[in-house]
Coordinates of C-alpha atoms in Angstrom, one line a residue:
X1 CA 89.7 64.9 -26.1
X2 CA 91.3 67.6 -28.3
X3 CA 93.8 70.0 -26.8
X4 CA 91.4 73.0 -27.7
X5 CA 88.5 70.7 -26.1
X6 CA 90.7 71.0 -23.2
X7 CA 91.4 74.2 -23.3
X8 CA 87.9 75.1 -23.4
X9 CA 87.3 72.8 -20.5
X10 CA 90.0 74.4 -18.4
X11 CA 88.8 77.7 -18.9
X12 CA 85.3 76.7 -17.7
X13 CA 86.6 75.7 -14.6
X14 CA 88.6 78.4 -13.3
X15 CA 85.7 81.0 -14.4
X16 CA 84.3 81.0 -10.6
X17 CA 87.4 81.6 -9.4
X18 CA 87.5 84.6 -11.9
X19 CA 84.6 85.7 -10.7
X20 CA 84.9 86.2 -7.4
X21 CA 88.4 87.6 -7.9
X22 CA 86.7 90.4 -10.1
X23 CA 86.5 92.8 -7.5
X24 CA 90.1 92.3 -6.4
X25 CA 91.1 92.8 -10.0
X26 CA 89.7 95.6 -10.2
X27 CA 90.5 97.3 -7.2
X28 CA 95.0 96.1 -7.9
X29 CA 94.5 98.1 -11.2
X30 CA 96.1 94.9 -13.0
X31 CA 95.8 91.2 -12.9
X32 CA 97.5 89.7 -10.1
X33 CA 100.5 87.3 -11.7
X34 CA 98.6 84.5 -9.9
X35 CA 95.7 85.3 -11.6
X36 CA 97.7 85.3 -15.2
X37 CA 99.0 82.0 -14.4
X38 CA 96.1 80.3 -13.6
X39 CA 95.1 80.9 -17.1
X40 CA 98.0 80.3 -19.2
X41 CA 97.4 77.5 -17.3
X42 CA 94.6 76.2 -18.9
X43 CA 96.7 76.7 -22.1
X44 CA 94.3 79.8 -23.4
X45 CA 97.0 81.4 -24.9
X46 CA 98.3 78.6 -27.0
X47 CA 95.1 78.6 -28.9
X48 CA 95.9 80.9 -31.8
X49 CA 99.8 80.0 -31.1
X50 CA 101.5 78.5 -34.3
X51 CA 101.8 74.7 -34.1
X52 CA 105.7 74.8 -34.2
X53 CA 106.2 76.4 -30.7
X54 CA 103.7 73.9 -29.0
X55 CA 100.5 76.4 -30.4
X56 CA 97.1 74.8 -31.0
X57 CA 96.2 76.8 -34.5
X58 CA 92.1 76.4 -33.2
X59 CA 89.6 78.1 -35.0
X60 CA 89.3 81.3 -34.2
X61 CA 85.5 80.5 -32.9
X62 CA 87.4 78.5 -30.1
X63 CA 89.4 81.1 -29.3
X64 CA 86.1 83.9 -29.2
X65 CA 84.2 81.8 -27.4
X66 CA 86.7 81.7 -24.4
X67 CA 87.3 85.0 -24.4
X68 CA 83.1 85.4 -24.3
X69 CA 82.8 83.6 -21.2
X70 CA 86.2 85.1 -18.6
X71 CA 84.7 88.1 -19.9
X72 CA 81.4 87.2 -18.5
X73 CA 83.1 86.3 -15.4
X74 CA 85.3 89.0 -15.0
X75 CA 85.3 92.3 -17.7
X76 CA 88.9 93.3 -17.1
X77 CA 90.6 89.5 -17.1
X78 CA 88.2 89.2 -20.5
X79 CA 89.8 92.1 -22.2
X80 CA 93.2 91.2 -21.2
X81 CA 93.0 87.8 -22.3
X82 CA 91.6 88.6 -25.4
X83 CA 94.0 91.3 -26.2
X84 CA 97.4 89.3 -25.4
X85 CA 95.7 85.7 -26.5
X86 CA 95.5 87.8 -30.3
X87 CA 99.2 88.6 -30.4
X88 CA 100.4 85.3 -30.9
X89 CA 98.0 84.8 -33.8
X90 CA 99.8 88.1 -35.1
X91 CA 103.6 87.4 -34.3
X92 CA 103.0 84.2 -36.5
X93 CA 103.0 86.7 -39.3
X94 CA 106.0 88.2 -38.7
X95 CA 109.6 86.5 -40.4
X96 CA 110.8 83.7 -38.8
X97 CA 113.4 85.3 -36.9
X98 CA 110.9 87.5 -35.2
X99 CA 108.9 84.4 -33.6
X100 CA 112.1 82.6 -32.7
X101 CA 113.1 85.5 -30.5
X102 CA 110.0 85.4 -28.6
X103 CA 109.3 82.1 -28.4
X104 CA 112.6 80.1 -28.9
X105 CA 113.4 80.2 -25.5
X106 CA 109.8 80.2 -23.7
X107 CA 106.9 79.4 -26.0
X108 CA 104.7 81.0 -23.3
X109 CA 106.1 84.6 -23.5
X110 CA 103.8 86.9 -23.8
X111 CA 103.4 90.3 -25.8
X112 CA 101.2 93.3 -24.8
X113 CA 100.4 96.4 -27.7
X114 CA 99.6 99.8 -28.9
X115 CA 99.2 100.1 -32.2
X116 CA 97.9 103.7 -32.6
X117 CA 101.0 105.1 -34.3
X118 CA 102.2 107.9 -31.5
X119 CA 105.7 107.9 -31.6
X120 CA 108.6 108.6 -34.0
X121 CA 109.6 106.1 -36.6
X122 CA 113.1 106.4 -38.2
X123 CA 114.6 103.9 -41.2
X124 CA 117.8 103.2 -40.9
X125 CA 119.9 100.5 -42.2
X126 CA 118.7 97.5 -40.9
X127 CA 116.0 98.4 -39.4
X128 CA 114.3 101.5 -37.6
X129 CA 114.9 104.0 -34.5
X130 CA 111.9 104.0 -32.4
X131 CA 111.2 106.9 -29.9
X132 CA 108.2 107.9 -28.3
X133 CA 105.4 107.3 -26.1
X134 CA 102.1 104.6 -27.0
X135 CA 99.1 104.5 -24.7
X136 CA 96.6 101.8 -23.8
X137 CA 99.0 98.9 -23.6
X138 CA 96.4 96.2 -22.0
X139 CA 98.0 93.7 -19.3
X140 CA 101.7 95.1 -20.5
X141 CA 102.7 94.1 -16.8
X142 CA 102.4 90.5 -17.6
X143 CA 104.8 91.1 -21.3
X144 CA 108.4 90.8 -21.8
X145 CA 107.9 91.8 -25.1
X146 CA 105.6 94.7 -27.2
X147 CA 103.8 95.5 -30.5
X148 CA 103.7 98.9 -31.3
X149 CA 102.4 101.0 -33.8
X150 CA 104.4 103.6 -36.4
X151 CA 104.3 105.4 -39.6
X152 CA 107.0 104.9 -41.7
X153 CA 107.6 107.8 -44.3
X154 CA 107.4 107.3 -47.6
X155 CA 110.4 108.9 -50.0
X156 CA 109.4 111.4 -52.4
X157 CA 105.5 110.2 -53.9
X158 CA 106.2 107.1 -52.1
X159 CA 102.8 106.4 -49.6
X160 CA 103.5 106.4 -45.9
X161 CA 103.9 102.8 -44.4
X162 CA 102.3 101.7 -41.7
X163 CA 103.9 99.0 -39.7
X164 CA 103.8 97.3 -36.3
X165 CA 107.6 97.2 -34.8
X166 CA 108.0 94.6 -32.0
X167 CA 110.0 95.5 -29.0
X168 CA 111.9 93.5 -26.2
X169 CA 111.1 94.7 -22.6
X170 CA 114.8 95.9 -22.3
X171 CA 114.2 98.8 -25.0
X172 CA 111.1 100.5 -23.0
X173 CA 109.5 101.4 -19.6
X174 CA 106.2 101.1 -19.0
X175 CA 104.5 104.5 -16.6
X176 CA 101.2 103.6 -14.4
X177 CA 99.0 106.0 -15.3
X178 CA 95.9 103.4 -15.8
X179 CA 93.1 105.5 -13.3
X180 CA 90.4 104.9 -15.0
X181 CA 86.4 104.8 -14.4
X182 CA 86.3 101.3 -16.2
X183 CA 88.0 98.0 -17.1
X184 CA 90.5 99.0 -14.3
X185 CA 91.4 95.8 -13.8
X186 CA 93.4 95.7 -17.1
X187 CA 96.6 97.9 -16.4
X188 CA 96.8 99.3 -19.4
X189 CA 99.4 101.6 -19.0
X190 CA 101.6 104.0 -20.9
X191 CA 104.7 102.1 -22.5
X192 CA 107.5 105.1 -23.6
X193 CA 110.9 104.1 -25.5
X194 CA 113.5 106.5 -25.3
X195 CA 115.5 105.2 -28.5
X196 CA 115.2 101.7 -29.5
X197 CA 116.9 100.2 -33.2
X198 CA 114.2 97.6 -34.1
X199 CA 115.9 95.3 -36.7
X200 CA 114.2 94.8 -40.2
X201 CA 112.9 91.5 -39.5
X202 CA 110.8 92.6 -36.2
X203 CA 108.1 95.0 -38.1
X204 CA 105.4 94.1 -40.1
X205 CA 103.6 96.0 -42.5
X206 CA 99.4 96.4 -42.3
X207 CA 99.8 96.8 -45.8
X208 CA 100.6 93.0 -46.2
X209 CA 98.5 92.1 -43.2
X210 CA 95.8 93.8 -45.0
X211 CA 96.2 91.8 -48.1
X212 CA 96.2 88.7 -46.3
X213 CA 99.7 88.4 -46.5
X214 CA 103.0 87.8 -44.5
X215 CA 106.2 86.1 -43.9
X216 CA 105.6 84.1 -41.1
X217 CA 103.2 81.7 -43.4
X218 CA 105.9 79.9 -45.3
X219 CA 106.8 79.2 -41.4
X220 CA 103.0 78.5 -40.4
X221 CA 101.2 77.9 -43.5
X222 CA 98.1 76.9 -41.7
X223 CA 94.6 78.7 -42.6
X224 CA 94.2 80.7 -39.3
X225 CA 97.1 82.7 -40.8
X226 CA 95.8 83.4 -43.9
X227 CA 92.6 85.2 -42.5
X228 CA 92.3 89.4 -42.6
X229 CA 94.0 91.3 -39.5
X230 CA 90.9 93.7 -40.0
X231 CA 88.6 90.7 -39.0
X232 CA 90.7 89.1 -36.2
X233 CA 91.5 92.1 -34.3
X234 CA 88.6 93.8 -34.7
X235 CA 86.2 90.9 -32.9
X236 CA 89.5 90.9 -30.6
X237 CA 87.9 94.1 -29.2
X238 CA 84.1 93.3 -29.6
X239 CA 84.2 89.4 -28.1
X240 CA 84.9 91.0 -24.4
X241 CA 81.9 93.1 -24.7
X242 CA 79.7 90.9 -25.7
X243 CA 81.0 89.0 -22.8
X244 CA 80.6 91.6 -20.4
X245 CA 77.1 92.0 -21.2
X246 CA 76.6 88.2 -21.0
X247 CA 78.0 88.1 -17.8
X248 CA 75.7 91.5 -16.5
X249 CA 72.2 89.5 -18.1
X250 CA 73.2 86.7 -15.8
X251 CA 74.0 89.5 -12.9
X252 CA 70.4 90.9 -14.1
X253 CA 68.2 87.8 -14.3
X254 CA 69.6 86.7 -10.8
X255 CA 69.5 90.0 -9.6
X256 CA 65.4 90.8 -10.4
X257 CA 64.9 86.5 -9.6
X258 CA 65.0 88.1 -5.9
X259 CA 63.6 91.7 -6.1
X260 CA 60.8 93.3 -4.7
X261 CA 59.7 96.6 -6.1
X262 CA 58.4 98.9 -3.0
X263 CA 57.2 101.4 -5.0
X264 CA 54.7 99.3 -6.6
X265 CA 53.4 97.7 -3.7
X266 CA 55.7 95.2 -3.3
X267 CA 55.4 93.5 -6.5
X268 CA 57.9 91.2 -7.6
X269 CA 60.4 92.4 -10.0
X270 CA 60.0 88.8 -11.9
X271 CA 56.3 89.5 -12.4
X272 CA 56.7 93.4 -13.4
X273 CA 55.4 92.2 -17.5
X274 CA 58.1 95.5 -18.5
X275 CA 60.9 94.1 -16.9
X276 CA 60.2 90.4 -18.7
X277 CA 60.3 92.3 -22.5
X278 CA 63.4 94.5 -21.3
X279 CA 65.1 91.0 -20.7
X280 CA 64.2 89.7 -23.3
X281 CA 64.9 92.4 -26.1
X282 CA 68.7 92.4 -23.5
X283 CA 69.0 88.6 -24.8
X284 CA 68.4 89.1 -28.3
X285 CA 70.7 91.4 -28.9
X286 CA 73.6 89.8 -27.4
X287 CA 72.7 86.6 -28.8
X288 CA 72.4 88.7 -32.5
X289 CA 76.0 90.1 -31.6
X290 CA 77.4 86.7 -30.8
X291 CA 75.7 84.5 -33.4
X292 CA 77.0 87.0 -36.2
X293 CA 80.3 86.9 -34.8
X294 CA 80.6 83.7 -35.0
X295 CA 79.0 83.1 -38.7
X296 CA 81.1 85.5 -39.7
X297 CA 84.4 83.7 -38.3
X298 CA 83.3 80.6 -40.1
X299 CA 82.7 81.6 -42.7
X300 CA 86.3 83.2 -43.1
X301 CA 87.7 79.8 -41.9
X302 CA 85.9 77.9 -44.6
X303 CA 87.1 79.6 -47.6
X304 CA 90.3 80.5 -46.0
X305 CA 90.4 76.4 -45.6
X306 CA 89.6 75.7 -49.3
X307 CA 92.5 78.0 -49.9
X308 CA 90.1 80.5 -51.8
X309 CA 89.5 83.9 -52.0
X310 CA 87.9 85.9 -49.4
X311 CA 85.8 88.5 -51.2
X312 CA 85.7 92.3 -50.1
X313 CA 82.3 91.8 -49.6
X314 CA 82.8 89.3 -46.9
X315 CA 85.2 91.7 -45.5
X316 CA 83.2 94.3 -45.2
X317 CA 80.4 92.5 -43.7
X318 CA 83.0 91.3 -41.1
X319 CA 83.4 94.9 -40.0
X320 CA 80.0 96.0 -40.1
X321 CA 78.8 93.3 -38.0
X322 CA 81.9 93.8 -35.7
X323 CA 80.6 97.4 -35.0
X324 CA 77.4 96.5 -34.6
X325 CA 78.3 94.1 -32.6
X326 CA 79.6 96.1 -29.7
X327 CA 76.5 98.2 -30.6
X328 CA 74.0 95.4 -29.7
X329 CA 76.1 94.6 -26.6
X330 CA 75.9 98.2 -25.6
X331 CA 72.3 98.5 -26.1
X332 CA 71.6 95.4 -23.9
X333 CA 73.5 97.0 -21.0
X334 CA 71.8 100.6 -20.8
X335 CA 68.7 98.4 -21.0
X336 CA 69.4 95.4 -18.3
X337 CA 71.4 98.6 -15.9
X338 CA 68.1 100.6 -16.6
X339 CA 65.8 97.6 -15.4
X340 CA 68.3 97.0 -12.4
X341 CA 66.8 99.7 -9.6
X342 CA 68.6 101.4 -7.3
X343 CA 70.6 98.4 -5.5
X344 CA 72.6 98.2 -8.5
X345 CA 74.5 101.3 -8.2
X346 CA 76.4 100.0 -5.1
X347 CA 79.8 99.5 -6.1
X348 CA 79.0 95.9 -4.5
X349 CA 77.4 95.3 -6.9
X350 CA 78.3 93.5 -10.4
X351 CA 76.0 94.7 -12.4
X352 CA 77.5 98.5 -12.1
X353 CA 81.3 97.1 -13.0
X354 CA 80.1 94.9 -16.1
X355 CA 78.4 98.7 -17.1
X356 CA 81.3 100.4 -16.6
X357 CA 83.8 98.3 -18.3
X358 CA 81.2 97.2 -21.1
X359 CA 81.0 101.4 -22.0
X360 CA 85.1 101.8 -21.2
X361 CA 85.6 98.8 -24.1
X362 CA 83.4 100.8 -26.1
X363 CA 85.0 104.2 -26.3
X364 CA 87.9 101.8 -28.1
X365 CA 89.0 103.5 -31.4
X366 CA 88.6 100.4 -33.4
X367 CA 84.3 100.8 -31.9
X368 CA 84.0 104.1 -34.5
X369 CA 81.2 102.4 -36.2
X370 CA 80.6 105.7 -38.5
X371 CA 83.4 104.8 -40.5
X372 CA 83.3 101.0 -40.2
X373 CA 79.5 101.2 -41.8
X374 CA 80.5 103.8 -44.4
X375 CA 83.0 101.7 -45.7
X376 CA 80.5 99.1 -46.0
X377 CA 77.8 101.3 -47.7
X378 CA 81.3 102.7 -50.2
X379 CA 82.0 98.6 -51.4
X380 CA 77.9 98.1 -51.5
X381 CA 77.9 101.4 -53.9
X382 CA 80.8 100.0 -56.0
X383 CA 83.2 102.5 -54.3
X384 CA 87.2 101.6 -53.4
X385 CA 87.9 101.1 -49.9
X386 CA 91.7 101.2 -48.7
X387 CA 91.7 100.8 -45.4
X388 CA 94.0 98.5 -43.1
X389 CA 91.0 97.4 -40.9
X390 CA 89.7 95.3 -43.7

């Protein structure tokens, strides 16, 4: 069996475990370390690890796919997983020397992020002086090491350069502050650097990400590195929903297998014909959110494999159907939490935590599907788009 076969096989196993740690999750605010090892243990987050550090380089379905169903087990460990598990597809961008002081002495170090570009960015010679304060840093309590977004000024009519700047967990502190009303679980706290020098060779532009490109491929020349960061990290945020509301249709289905609706005479909630359509129109969408994920991701693979060009177009779609994805998901959960009764709002209950952290997910920035569809409508109108996220 193939080690991503394995992988996948590994995960499937510990998912009941996942599950019925869930509530314990999210009550610690944060994975428990026991609960991170037992899946690095399946070797998770060695699928989109370059090959050189004992990394799988599997499609990127593989890697979706897993996230989809811990997710579906447990909303918070989904997120986390997916989050981290995406950094090591991005750190293979980054020069050489960058991997080899992550991984060189521990191929399973971790990295946690923030990319939105909060703090202060300084060029200097060598490198940059980082100060400032980044939010949202998902399962950072489980990283030695951090991606962080900045804005580098541009000199004179020079643009402004956006870059991610990778950090060691000696340069910054990390502040709880993670009281949330969903994926609480996730400890996604506040990570704030004081003053940092991050050397030249430990940022990376999303200019060059952007254009498919980046110094870590003479390293790790393999297709999975030669995909857009706008398509990976996007579906990054999108795969745990779709999860989550995978995992609360299961919830439902059981859930209304067993219910008897009082107020209308004690009719079984299975029989109720309403109840039957709202399941059903819950199912397709998630399955429409999935199944265009994952043509989407194969497609990308396939050309990126043949070493051709992957068209704007392709691009675009990628985003629009990234955005809609979490839409879909959404809409499934309002309608599967609407057809749940009363019972369901006990904080017992799954069906209320998959809700809450399917709609917390949601409110992610990278979820704005105003601007992901316009840019979509702008390439089908012939218009330039210039955007990172591409």
């Amino acid at each position: 069996m193939e080690g991503a076969e394995l992988v996948t096989r590994g995960v499937r196993e510990l998912l009941p475990v996942l599950r019925d740690r869930a509530q314990e999750t999210e009550d610690r605010r944060t994975l428990s370390s026991e609960h991170l090892k037992s899946l690095a243990s399946t070797g998770f987050f060695r699928l989109l690890q370059p090959a050189w550090c004992g990394g799988l380089e599997a499609d990127p379905v593989t890697f979706f796919g897993c996230v989809r169903d811990i997710a579906a087990a447990c909303g918070s460990t989904g997120w986390v997983a997916s989050v981290i598990g995406v950094h090591n597809w991005q750190l293979a961008l980054f020069p050489e020397q960058a991997q080899q002081d992550v991984w060189g002495a521990d191929p399973g170090t971790l990295m946690s992020s923030s990319y939105a570009p909060t703090g202060t960015i300084e060029e200097v010679d060598g490198g940059f002086r980082v100060r400032g304060r980044w939010s949202f840093s998902s399962g950072c309590d489980h990283a030695t090491w951090v991606l962080l977004g900045g804005i580098v000024p541009g000199e004179g009519d020079a643009p402004a350069d956006f870059r991610t700047f990778l950090l060691p967990a000696a340069d910054y502190t990390i502040e709880d502050v993670w009281h949330t009303i969903g994926l609480r679980g996730t400890g996604s706290n506040d990570i704030v650097v004081s003053d940092a020098f991050v050397p030249a060779y430990r940022s990376l532009s999303f200019g060059d990400t952007a254009r498919c490109l980046g110094p870590g491929q003479e390293l790790n020349p393999s297709p999975l590195y030669r995909i857009p960061y706008g398509s990976i990290f996007p579906y990054t945020i999108t795969t745990p929903i779709i999860g989550m509301a995978t995992g609360m249709y299961d919830a439902h289905v059981t859930h209304m297998r067993e219910r008897v609706r009082a107020a209308y005479a004690g009719v079984r909630a299975a029989e109720d014909p309403y109840s039957q359509v709202r399941v059903a129109r819950a199912a397709a969408d998630v399955d429409a959110a999935w199944l265009t994920l994952t043509a989407d991701m194969n497609e990308l693979m396939a050309l990126a494999t043949a070493g051709d060009k992957l068209p704007m177009r392709l691009r675009l779609r990628a985003r629009r159907n990234q955005v809609r994805g979490t839409e879909l998901a959404i809409q499934a959960v309002d309608r599967l939490f609407e057809n749940s009764g009363g019972r369901a709002i006990y904080t017992s209950h799954p069906i209320q935590r998959f809700w809450r952290d399917a709609h917390a997910g949601r409110v992610h920035a990278i979820n704005d599907p105003e601007r992901a569809l316009s840019m979509y409508g702008c390439g089908e109108f012939g218009l330039s788009v210039a955007d990172a996220m591409v």
